[in-house]
Coordinates of N, CA and C in Angstrom, one line a residue:
X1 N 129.9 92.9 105.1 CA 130.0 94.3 105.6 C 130.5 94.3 107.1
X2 N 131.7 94.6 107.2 CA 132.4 94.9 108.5 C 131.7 96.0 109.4
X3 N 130.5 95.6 110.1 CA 130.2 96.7 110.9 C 129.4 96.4 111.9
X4 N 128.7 96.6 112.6 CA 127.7 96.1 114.4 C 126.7 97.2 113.5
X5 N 125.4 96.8 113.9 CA 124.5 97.5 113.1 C 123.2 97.3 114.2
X6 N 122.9 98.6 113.9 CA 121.4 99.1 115.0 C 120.8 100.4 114.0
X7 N 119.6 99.7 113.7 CA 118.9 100.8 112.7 C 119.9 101.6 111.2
X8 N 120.4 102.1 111.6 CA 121.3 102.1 110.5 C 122.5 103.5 110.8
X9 N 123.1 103.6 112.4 CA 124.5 103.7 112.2 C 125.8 102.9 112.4
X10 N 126.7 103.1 111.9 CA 127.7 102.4 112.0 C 128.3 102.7 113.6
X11 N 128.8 101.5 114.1 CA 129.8 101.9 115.4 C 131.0 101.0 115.3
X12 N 131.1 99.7 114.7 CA 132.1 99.3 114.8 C 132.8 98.6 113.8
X13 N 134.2 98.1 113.1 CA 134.4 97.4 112.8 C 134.3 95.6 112.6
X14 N 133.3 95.3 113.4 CA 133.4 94.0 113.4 C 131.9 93.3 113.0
X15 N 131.8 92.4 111.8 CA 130.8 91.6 111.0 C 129.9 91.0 112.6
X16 N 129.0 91.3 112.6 CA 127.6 90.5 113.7 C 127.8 89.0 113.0
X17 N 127.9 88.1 113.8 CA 127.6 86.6 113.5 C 126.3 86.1 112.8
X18 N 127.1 85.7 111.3 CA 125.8 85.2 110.8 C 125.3 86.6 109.3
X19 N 125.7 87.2 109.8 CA 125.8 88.2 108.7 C 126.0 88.2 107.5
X20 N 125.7 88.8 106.3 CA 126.4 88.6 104.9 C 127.2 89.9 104.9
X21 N 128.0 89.2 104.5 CA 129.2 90.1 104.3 C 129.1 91.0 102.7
X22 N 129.4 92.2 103.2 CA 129.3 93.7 102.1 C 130.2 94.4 101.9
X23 N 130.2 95.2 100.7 CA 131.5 96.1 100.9 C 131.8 97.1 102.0
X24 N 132.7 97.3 102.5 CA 132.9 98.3 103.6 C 133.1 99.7 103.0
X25 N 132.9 100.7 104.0 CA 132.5 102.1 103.5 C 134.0 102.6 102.6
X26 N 134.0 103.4 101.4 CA 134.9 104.0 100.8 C 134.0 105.1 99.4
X27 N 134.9 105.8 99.1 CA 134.8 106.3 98.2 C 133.9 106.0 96.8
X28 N 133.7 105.0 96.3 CA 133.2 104.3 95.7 C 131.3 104.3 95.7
X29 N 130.9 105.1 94.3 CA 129.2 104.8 94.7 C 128.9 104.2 95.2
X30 N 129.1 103.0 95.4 CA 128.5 102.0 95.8 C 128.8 101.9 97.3
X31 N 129.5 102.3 97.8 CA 130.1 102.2 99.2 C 128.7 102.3 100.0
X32 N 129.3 101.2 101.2 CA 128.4 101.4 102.5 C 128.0 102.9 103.5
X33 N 127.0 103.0 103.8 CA 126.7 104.1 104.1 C 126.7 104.7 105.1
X34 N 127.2 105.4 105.9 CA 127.9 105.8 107.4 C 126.5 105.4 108.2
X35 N 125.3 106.0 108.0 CA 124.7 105.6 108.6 C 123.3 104.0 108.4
X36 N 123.4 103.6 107.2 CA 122.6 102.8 106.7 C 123.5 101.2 107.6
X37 N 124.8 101.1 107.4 CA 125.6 100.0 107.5 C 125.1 99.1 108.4
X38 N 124.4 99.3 109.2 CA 124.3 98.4 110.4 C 122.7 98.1 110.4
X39 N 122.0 98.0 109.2 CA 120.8 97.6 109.1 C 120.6 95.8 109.3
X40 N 121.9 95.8 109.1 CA 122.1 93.5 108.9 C 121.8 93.2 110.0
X41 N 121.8 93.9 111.2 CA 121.3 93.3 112.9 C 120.1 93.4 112.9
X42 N 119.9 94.7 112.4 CA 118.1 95.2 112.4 C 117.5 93.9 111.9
X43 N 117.7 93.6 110.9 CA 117.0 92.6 110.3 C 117.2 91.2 111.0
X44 N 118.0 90.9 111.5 CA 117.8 89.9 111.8 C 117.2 89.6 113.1
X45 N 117.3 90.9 114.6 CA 116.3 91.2 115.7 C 115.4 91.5 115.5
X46 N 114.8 91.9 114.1 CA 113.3 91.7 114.4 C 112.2 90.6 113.9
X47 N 112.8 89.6 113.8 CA 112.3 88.5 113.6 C 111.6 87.7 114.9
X48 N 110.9 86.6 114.9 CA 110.6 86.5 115.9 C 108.8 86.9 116.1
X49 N 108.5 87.7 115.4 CA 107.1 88.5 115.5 C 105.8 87.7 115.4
X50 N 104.9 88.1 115.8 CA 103.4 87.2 115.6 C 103.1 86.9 113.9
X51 N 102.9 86.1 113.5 CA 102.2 86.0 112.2 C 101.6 87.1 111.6
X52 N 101.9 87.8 110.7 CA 101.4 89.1 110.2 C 100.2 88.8 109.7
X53 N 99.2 89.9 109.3 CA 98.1 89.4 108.8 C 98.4 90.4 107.0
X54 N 97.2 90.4 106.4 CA 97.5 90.5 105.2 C 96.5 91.4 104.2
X55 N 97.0 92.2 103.5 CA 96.3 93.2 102.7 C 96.8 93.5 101.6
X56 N 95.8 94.4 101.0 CA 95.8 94.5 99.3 C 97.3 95.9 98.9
X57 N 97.5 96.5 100.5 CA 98.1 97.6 100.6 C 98.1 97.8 102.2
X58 N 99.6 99.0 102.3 CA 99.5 99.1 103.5 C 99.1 100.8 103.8
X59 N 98.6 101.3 104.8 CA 98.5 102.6 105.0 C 99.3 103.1 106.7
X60 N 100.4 103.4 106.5 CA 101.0 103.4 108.0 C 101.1 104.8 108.5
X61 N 100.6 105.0 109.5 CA 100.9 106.8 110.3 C 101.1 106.3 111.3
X62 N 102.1 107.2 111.0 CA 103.5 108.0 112.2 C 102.9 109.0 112.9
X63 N 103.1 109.2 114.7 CA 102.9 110.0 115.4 C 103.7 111.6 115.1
X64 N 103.0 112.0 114.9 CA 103.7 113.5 115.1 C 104.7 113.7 115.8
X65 N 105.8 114.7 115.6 CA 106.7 115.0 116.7 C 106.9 114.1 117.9
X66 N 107.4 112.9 117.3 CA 107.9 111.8 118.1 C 109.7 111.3 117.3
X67 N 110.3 112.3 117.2 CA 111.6 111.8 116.8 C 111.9 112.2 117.9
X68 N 112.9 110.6 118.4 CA 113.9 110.9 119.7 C 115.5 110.7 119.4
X69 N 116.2 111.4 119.8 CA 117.4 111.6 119.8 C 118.4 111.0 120.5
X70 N 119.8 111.1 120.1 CA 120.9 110.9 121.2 C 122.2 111.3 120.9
X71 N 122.9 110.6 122.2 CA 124.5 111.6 121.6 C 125.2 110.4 120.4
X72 N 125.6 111.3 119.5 CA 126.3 110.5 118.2 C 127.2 109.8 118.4
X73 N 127.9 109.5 119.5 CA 128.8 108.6 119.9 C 128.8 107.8 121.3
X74 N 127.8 106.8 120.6 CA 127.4 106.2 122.0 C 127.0 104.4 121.2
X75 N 126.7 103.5 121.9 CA 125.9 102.3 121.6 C 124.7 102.0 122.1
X76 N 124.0 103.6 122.8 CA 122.3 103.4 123.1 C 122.0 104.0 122.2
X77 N 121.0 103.1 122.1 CA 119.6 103.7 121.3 C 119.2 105.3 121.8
X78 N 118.9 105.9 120.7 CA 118.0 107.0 121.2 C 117.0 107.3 122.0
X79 N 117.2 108.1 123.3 CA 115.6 107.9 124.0 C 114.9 109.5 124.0
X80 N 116.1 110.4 124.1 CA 115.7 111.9 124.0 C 114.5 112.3 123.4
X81 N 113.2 112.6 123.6 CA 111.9 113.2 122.7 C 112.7 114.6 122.2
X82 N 112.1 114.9 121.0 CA 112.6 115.9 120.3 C 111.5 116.5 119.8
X83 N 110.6 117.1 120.2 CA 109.0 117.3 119.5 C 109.0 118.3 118.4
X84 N 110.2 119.6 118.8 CA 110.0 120.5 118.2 C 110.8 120.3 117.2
X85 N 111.5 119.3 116.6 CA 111.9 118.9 115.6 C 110.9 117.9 113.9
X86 N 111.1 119.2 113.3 CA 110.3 118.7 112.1 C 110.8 118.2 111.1
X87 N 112.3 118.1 111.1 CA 113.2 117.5 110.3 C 113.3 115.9 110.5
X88 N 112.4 115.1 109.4 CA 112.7 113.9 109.8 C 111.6 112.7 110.2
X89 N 110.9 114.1 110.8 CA 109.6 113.2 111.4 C 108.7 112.5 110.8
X90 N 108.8 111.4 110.6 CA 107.8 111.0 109.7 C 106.0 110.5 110.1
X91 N 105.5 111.1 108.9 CA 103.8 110.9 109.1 C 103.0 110.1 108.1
X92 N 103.3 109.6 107.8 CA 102.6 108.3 106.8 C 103.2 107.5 105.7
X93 N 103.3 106.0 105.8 CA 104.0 105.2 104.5 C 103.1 104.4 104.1
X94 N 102.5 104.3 103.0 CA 102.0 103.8 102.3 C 102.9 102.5 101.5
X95 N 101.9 101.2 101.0 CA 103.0 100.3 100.6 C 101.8 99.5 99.3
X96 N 102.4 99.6 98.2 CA 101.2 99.0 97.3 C 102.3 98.2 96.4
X97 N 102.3 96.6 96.3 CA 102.6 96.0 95.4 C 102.0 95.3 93.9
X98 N 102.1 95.7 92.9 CA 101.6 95.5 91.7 C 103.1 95.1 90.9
X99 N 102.9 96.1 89.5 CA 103.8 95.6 88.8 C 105.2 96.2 89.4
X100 N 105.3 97.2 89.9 CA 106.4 97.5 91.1 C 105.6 97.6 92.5
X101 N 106.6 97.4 93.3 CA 106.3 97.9 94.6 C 106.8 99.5 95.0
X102 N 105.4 100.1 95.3 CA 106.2 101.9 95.4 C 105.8 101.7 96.9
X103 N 106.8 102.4 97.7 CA 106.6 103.1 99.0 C 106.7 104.2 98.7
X104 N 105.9 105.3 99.2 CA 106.1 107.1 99.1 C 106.2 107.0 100.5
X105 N 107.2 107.8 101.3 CA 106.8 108.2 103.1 C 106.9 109.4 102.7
X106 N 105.6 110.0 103.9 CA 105.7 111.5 104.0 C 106.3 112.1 105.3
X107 N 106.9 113.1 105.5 CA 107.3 113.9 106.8 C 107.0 115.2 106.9
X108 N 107.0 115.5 108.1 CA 107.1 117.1 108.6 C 107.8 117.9 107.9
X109 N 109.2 117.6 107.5 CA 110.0 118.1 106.5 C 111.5 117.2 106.5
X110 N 111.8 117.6 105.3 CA 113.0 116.6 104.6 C 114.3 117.6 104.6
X111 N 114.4 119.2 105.6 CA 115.3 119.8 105.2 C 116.3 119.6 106.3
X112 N 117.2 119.9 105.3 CA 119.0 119.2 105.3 C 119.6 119.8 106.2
X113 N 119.4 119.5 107.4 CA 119.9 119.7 108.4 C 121.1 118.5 109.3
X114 N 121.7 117.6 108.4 CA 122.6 116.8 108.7 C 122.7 116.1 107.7
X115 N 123.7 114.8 107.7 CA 123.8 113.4 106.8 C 122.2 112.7 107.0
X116 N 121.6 112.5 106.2 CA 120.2 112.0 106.3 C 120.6 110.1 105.2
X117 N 120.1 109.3 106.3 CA 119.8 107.9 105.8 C 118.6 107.6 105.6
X118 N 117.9 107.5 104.8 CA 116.7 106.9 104.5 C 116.9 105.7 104.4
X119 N 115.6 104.4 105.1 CA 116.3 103.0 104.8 C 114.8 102.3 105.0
X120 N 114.8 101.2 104.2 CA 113.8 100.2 103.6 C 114.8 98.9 104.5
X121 N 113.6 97.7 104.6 CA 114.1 96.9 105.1 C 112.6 96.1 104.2
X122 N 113.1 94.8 103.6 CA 111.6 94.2 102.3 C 112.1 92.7 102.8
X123 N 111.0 91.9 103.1 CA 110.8 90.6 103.2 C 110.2 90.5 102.0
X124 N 109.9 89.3 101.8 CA 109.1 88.9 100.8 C 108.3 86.6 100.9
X125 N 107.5 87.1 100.1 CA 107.8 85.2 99.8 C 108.7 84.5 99.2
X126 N 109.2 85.2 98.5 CA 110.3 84.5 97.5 C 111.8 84.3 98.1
X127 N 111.8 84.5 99.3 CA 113.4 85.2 99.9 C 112.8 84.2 101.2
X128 N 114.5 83.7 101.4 CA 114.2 83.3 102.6 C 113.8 83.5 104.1
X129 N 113.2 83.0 104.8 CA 112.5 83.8 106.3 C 113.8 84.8 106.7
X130 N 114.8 84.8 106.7 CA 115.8 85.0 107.7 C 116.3 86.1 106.9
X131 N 115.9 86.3 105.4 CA 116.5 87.3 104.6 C 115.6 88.2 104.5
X132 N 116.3 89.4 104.1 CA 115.8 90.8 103.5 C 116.4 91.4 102.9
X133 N 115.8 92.1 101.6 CA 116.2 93.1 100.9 C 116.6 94.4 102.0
X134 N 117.4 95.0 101.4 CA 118.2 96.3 101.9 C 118.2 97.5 101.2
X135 N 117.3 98.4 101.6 CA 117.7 99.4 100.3 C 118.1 101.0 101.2
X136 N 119.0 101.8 100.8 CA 119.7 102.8 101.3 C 119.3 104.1 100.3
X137 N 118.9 105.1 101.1 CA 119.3 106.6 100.6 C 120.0 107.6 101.3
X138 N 121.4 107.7 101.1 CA 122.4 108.4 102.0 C 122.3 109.7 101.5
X139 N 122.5 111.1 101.9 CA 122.7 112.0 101.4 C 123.6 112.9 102.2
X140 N 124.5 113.2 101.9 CA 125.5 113.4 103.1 C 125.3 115.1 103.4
X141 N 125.7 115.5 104.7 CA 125.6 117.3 105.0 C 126.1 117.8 103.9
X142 N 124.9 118.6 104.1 CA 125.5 120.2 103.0 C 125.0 119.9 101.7
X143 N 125.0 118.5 100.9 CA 124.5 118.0 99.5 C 123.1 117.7 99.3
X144 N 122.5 117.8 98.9 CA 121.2 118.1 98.0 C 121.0 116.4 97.1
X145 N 122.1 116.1 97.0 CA 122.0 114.5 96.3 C 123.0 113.7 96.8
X146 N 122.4 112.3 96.4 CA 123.3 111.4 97.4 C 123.7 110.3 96.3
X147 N 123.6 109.0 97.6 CA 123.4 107.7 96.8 C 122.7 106.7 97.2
X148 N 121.7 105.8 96.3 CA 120.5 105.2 96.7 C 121.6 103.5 96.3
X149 N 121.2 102.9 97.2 CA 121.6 101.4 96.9 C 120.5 100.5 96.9
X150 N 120.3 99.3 96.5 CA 119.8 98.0 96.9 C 120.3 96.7 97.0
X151 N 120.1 96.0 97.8 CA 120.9 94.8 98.2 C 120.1 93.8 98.5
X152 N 120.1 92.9 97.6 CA 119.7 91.4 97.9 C 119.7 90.8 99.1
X153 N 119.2 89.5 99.3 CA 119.3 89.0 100.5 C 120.9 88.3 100.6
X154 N 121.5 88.4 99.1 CA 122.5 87.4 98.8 C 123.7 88.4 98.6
X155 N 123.4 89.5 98.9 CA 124.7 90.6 99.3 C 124.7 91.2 97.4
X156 N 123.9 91.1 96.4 CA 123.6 91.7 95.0 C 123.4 92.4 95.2
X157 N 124.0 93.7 94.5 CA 123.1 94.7 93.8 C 122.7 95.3 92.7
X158 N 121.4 94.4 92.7 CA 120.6 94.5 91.5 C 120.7 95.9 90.2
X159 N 120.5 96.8 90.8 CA 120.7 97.8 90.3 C 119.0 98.4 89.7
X160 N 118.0 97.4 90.3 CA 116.9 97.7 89.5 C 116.0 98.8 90.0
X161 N 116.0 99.7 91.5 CA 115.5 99.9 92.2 C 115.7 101.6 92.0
X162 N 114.2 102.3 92.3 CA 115.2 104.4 92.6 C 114.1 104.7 93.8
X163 N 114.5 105.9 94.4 CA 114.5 106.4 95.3 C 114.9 108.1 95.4
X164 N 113.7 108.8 95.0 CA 113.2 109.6 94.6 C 112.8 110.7 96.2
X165 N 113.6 112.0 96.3 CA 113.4 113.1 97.6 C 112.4 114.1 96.7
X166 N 111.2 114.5 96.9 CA 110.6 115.9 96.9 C 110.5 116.8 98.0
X167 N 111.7 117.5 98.3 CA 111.9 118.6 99.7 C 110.9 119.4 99.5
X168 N 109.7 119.7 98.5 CA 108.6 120.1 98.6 C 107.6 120.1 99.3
X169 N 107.6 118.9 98.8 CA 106.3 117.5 99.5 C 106.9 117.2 100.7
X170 N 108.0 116.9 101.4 CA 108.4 116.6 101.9 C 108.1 114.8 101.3
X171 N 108.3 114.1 100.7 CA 108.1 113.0 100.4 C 109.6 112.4 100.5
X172 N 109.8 110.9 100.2 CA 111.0 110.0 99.6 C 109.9 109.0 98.7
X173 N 110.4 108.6 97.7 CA 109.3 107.0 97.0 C 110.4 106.2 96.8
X174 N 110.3 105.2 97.4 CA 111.1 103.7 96.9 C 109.9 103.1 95.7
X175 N 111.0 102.9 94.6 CA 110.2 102.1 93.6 C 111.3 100.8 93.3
X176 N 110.4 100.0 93.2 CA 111.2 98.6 93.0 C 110.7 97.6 91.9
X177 N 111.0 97.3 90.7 CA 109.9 96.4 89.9 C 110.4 95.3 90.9
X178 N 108.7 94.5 90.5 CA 107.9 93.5 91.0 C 109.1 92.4 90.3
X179 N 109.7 92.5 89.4 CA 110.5 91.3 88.8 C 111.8 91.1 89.1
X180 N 112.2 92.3 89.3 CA 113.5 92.0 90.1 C 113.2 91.8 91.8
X181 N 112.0 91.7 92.7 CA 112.2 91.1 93.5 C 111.8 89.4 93.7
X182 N 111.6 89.1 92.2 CA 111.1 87.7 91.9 C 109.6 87.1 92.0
X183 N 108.8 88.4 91.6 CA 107.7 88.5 91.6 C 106.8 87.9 92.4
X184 N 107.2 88.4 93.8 CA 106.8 87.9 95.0 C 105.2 87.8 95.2
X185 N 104.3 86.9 95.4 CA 103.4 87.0 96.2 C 102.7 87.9 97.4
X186 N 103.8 88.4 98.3 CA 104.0 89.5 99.3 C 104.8 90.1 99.2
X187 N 104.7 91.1 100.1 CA 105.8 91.7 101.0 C 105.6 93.0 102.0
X188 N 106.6 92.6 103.0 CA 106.5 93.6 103.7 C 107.6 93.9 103.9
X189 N 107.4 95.6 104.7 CA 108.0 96.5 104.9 C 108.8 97.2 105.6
X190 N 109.4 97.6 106.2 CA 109.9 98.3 107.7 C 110.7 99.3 107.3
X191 N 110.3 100.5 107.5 CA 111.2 101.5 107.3 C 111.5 103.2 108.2
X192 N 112.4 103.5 108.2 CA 113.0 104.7 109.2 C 113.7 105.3 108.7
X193 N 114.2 107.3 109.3 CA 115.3 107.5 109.0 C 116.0 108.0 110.3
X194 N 117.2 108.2 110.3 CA 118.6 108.6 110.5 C 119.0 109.8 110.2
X195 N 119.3 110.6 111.2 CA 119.6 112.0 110.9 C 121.1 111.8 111.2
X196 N 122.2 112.6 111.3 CA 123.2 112.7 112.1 C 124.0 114.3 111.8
X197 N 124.2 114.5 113.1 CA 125.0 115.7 112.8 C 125.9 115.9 113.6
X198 N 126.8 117.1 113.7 CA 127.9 117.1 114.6 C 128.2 116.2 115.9
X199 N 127.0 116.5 116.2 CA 126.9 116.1 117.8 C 125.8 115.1 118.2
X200 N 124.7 114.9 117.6 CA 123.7 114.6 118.0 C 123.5 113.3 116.5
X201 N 122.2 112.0 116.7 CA 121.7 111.2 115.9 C 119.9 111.3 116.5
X202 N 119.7 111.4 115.4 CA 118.0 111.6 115.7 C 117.7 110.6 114.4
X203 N 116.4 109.9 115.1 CA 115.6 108.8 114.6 C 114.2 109.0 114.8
X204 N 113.4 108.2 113.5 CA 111.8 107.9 113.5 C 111.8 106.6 112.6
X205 N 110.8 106.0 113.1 CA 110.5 104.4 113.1 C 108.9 104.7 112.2
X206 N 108.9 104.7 111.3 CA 107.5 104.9 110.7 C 106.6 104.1 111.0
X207 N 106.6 103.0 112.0 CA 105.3 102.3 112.9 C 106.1 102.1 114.1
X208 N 106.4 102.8 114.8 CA 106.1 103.0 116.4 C 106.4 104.3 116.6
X209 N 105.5 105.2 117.5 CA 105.3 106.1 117.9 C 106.2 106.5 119.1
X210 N 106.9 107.1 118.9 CA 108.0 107.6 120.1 C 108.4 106.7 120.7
X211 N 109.2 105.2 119.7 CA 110.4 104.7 120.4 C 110.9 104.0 118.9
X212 N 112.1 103.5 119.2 CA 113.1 102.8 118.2 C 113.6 102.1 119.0
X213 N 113.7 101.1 118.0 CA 114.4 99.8 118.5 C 115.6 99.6 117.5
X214 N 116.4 97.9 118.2 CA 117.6 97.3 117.4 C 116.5 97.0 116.1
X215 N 116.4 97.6 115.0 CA 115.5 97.2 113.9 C 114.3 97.9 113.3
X216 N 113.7 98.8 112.7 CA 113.0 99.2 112.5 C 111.7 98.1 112.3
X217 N 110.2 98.7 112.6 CA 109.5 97.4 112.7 C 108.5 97.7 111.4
X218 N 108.5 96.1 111.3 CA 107.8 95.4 109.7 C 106.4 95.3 109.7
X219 N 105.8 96.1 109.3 CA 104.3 96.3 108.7 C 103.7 94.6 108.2
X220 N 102.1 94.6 107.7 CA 101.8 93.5 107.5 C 102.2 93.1 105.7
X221 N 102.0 91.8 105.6 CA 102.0 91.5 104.2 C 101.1 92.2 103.6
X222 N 101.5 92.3 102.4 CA 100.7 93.6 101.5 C 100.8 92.8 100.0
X223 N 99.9 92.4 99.9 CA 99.4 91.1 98.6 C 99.5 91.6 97.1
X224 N 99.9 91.3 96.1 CA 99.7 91.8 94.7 C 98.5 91.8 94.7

C-alpha cells in the first residue's frame, strides 16, 4: 500500500519502511480506502506498550463530546475540541471473543455528514507481535452504503469478516469468525473513526478521551 498512514488518512504516496505492501486506491471494491490507508503506521507506533492484562471481555467508554478536529490538508494530527459535534463521537466498544469475535461501538450518532472511515486494528496470539489484522468500513459522502474490507497480517483478504451500520442505534458491529483468525487464544482491539469533509477531518479514539494519536490505542487481551 503506497501511502504514509496516521490513524487512517491518506497524505502521501510513499510505502512507510517496513510496511506490507497493498493495493493502492482505485475503483475496484476492494480498493484502499481514502481515509483507512494509512492504518499500517498506526499499527506499527503503537507498539511498544506495557504488558496488557487480560479478560473474558472488553467493556470500553468513550468520553462524551470529545471529537477533535483539523484542517483536511495538513500532516498534524487533530487537536481542535469539537463538543458540539455528535456525529462520530463515540461512547462505548465492547469486545467478546467466542466462536466469532463481535465488536458493536456505539455513538452519539452515525449521521452522514462526510466520507466516514470506520477502522478496527486486531492483534492476536496467533499473528505475529509486529502484525495486525486490518479491517475497514468506508462509506463515502452522500451514500448510505460502502465498502467493508479485511486484511491479514500478510496483506490477505480473507473475505470472512462483515461490518454492519444501524443509523438507528447509532451502532457499527465488526463480526469476525474465531476461525478465520486462527482460532486465537486472545485478542485485542483498537479502534476509531474518521470523518472527512470538504474542509475539515474529525476523529475519536474509542479509548482515549479527547486526544488521538499516530495509531489508535489497543484495549487489553480479551480471552475465549
Amino acid at each position: 500500500m503506497a501511502v504514509d498512514c496516521v490513524n487512517g488518512r491518506s497524505r502521501s504516496a510513499t510505502t512507510p519502511s517496513g510496511a506490507t505492501s497493498l493495493p493502492t486506491m482505485s475503483s475496484s471494491p476492494v480498493a484502499w480506502p481514502t481515509a483507512a490507508a494509512y492504518l499500517l503506521a498506526g499499527t506499527i507506533m503503537v507498539l511498544g506498550l506495557a504488558a496488557p492484562a487480560s479478560a473474558a471481555s472488553e467493556d470500553a467508554r468513550d468520553a462524551r463530546r470529545d471529537v477533535l478536529s483539523g484542517p483536511k490538508y495538513t500532516d498534524d494530527l487533530p487537536t481542535r475540541a469539537e463538543p458540539a459535534r455528535r456525529a462520530g463521537d463515540i461512547t462505548r466498544t465492547t469486545v467478546v471473543l467466542g466462536k466469532r469475535l463481535v465488536i458493536p461501538t456505539t455513538y452519539r450518532s452515525i449521521d452522514l455528514t462526510g466520507e466516514q472511515d470506520f477502522q478496527w486494528l486486531l492483534k492476536t496470539s496467533t499473528d505475529h507481535e509486529d502484525g495486525s489484522w486490518i479491517g475497514y468500513l468506508t462509506i463515502p459522502a452522500g451514500k448510505t452504503i460502502g465498502s467493508f474490507q479485511l486484511i491479514d497480517p500478510l496483506g490477505n483478504q480473507p473475505g470472512c469478516a462483515t461490518a454492519v451500520t444501524d443509523r438507528v442505534k447509532a451502532t457499527v458491529k465488526l463480526k469476525v469468525p474465531a476461525s478465520c483468525l486462527g482460532n486465537p487464544a486472545w485478542v485485542r482491539v483498537a479502534n476509531g473513526l474518521t470523518v472527512i469533509t470538504d474542509s475539515r477531518v474529525y476523529e475519536d479514539d474509542a479509548r482515549r478521551d479527547g486526544e488521538v494519536r499516530h495509531g489508535w490505542k489497543y484495549g487489553p487481551k480479551v480471552t475465549a
